[in-house]
Tab-separated table of C-alpha atoms in Angstrom:
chain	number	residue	atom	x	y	z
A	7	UNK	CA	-55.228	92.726	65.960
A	8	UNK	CA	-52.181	90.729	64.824
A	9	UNK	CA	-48.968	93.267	65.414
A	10	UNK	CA	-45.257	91.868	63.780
A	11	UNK	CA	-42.056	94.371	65.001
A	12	UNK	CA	-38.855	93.575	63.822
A	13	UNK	CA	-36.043	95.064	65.345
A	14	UNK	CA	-33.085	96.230	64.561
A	15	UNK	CA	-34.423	98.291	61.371
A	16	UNK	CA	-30.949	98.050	59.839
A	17	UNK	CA	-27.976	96.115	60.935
A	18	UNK	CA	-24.319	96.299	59.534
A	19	UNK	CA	-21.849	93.662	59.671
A	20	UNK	CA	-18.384	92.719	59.215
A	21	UNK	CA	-18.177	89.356	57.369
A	22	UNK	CA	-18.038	86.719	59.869
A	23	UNK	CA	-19.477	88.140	62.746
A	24	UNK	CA	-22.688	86.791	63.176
A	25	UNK	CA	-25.581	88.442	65.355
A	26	UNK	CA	-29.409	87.709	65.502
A	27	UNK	CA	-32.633	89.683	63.735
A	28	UNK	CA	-35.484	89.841	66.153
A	29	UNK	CA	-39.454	89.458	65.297
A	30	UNK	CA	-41.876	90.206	68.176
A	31	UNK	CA	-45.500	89.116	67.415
A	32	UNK	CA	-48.867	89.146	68.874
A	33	UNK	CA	-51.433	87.274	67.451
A	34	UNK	CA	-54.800	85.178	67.896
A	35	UNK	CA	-54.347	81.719	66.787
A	36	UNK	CA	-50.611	81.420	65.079
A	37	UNK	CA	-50.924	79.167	61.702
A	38	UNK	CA	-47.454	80.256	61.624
A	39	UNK	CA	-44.196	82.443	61.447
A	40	UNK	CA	-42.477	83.083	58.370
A	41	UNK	CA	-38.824	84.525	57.679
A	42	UNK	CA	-38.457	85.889	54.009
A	43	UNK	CA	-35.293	87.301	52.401
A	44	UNK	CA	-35.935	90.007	49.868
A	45	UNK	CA	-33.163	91.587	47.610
A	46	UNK	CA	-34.172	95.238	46.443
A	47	UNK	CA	-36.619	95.442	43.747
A	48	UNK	CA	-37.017	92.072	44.116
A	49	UNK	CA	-40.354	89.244	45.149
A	50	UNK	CA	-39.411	88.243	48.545
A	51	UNK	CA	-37.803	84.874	49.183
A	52	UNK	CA	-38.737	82.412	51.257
A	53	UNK	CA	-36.803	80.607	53.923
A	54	UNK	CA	-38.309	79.359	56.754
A	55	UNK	CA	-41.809	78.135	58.234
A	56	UNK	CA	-42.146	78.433	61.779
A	57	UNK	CA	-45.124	76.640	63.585
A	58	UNK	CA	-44.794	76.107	67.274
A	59	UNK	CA	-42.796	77.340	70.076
A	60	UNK	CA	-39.495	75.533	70.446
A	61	UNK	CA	-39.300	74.751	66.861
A	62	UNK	CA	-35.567	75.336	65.021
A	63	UNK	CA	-35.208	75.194	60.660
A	64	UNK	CA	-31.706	76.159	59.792
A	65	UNK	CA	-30.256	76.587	56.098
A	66	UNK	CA	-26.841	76.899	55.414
A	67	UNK	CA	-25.717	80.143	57.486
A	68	UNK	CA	-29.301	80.942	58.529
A	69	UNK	CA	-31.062	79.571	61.604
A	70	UNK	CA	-34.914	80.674	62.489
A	71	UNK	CA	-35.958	79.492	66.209
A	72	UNK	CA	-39.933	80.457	67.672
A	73	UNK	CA	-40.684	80.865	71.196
A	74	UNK	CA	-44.474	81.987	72.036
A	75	UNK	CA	-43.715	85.851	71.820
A	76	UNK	CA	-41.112	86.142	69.116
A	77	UNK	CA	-38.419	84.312	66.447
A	78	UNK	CA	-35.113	85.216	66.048
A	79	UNK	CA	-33.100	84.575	62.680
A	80	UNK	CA	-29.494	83.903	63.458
A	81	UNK	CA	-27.031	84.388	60.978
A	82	UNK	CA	-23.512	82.768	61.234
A	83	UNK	CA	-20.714	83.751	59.735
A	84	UNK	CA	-22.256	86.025	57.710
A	85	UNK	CA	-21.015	86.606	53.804
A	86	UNK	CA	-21.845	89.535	52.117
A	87	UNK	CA	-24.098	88.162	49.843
A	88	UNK	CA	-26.253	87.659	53.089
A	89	UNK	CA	-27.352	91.181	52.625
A	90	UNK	CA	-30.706	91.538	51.979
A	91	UNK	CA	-33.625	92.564	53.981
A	92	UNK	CA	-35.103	89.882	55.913
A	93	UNK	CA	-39.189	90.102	56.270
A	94	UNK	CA	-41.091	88.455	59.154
A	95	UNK	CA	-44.447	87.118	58.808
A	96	UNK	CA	-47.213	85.615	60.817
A	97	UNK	CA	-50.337	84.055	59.564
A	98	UNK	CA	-53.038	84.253	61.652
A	99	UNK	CA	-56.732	83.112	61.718
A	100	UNK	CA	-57.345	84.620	58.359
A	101	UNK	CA	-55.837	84.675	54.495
A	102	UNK	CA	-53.279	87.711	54.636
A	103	UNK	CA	-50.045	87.404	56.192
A	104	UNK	CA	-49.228	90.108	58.695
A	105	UNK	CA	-45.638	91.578	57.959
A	106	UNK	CA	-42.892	93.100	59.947
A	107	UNK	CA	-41.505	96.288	58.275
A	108	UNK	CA	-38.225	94.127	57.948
A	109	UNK	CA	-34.584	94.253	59.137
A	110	UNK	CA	-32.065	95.891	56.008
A	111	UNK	CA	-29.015	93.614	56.834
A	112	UNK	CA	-25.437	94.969	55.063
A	113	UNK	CA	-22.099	92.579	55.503
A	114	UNK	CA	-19.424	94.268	54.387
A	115	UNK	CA	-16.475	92.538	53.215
B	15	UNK	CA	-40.598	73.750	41.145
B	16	UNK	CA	-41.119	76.528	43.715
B	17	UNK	CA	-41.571	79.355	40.957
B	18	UNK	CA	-43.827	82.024	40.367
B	19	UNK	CA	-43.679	83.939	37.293
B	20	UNK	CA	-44.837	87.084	36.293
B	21	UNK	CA	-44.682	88.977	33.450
B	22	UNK	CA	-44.222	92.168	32.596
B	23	UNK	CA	-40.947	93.079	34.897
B	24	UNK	CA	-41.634	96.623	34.254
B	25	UNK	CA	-44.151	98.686	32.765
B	26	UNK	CA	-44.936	102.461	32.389
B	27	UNK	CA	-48.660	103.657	31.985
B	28	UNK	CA	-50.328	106.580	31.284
B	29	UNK	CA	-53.187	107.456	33.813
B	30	UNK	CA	-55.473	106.698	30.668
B	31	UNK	CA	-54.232	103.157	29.960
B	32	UNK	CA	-55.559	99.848	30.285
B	33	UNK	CA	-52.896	97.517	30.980
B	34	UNK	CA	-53.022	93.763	32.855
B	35	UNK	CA	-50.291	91.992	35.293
B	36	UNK	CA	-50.267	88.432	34.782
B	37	UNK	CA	-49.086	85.703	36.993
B	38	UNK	CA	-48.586	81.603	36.430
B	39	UNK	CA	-47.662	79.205	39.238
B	40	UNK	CA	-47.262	75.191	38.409
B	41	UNK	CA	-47.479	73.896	41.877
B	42	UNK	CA	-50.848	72.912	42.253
B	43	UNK	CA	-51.374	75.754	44.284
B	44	UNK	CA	-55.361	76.824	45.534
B	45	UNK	CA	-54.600	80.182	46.743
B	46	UNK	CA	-53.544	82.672	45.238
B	47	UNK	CA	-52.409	86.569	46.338
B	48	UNK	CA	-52.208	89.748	44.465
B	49	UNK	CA	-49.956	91.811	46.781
B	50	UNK	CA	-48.680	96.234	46.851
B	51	UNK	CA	-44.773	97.304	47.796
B	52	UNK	CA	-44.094	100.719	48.060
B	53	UNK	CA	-40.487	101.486	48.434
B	54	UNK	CA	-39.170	100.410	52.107
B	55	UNK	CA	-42.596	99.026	53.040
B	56	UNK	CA	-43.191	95.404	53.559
B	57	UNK	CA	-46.090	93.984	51.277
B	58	UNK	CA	-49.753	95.039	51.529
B	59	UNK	CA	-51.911	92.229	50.694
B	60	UNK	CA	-54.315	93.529	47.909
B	61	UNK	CA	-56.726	90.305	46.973
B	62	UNK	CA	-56.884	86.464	47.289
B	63	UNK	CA	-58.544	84.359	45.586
B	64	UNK	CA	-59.325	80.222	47.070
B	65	UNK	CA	-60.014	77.955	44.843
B	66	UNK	CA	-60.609	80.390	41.738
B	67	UNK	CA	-62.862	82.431	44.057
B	68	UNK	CA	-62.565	85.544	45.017
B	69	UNK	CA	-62.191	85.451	49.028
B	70	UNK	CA	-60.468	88.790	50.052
B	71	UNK	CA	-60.311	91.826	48.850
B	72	UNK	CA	-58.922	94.129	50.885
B	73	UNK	CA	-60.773	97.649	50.094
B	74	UNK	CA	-59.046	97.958	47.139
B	75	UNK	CA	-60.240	101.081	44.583
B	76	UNK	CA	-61.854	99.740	41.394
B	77	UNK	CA	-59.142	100.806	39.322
B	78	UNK	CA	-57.373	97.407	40.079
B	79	UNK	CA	-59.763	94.383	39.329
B	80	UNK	CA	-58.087	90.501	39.611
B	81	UNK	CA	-59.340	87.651	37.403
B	82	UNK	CA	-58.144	84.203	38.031
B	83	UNK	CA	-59.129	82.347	34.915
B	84	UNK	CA	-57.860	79.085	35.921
B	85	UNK	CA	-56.092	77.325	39.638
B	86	UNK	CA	-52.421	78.050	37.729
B	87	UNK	CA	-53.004	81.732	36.563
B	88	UNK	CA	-53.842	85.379	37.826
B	89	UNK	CA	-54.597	88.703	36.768
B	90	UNK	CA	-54.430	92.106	37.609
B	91	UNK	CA	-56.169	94.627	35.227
B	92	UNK	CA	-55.558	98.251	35.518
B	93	UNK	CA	-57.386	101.300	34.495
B	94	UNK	CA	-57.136	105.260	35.185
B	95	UNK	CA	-54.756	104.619	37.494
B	96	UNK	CA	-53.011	107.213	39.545
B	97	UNK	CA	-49.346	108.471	40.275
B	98	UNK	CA	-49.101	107.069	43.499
B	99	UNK	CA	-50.206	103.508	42.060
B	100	UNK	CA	-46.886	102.757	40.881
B	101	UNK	CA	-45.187	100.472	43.590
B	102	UNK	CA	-43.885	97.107	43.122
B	103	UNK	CA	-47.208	94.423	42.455
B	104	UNK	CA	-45.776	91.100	44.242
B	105	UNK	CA	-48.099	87.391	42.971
B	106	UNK	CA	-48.319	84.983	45.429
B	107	UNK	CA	-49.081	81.859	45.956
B	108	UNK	CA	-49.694	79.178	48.436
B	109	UNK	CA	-51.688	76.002	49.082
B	110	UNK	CA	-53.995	76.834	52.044
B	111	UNK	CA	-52.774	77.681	55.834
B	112	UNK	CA	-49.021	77.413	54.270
B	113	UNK	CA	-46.558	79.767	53.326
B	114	UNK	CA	-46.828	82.115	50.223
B	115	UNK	CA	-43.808	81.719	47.437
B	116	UNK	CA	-43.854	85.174	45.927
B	117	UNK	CA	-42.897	85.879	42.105
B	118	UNK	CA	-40.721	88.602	41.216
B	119	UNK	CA	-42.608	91.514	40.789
B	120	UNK	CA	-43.960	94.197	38.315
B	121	UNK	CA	-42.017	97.360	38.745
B	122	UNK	CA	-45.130	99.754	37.519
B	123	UNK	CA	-44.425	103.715	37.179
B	124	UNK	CA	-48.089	105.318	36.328
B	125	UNK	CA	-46.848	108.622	34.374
């Protein structure tokens, strides 16, 4: 069965000091890994498709890199209109993606 | 034109109502996703349809039945629902075996 962790659950930061979200995934036949922003009460957003180990996206402060077990979303220099909380993904051999409960990130000014 | 729209933003229902959740996508999309948040919960995928068909539905009661009368628009109808219905209802869409741009949401309160 396809399994997504994220880790931390929440994360505070000061603005400009930048740190990494974690996603550990297991699952049978990777279609791909997706990193999604979501602002409360709000659809999620999404920022990055992931497909292969290796593979790097960045946008603007974000970057999203894949190795075979898990992705990490760095954030640089965060602002505080970074905070959000940041969903993790993985589409398997099936329809449905398979999400991590999500990291809440707060920047504080 | 990455958007997803879906209207209403909020709605309140008695557990006697009939009320329908309507999505519209413009992307040329074939799949399309009908998805449940609960508050601090990541999305629960509810139904997909492929194509206009029906392909998933994932054991959902009977009070929530999709329609997908054309490729560019989907919806939810709701009857007798319950208290613990109301959540956030997330549209999706996606062409096949790529990622899923999500719409803003229905904020739904079932009184």
């Amino acid at each position: 069965e396809d399994q997504v962790t994220q880790s931390p659950e929440a994360l505070r930061l000061q603005e400009g000091e930048s740190s990494s979200l974690n996603c550990s995934y297991t699952v049978s036949g990777l279609r791909g890994l997706f990193w999604y922003r979501q602002d409360p009460g709000k659809g999620p957003e999404f920022l990055f498709t992931l497909y292969s180990a290796g593979e790097e996206k960045e946008k603007e402060r974000l970057k999203a890199t894949l190795t075979k077990k898990e992705s990490f979303l760095h954030i640089t220099a965060p602002k505080p209109e970074d905070s959000a909380t940041y969903l993790c993904a993985v589409l398997g051999t099936g329809y449905a993606l398979n999400f991590g409960k999500g990291t809440s990130l707060l920047v504080t000014p | 034109d990455t958007e997803v729209t879906q209207t209403p933003k909020h709605l309140v229902m008695g557990m006697t109502n009939k009320k329908s959740l309507k999505c519209e996508q413009h992307m040329g999309h074939r799949a399309m996703y009908w998805y449940k948040q609960k508050a601090k919960k990541p999305p629960e995928l509810m139904f997909v349809y492929s194509y206009e068909k029906l392909s998933i539905n994932e054991s959902v009661p009977s009070r929530f039945s999709p329609e997908c009368p054309n490729s560019s628009l989907l919806n939810l109808h709701l009857h007798a629902l319950q208290p613990e219905d109301s959540a956030l209802y997330l549209c999706a869409s996606s062409q096949t075996n790529n990622e899923q741009f999500f719409g803003p949401g229905t904020r739904l309160t079932v009184l």
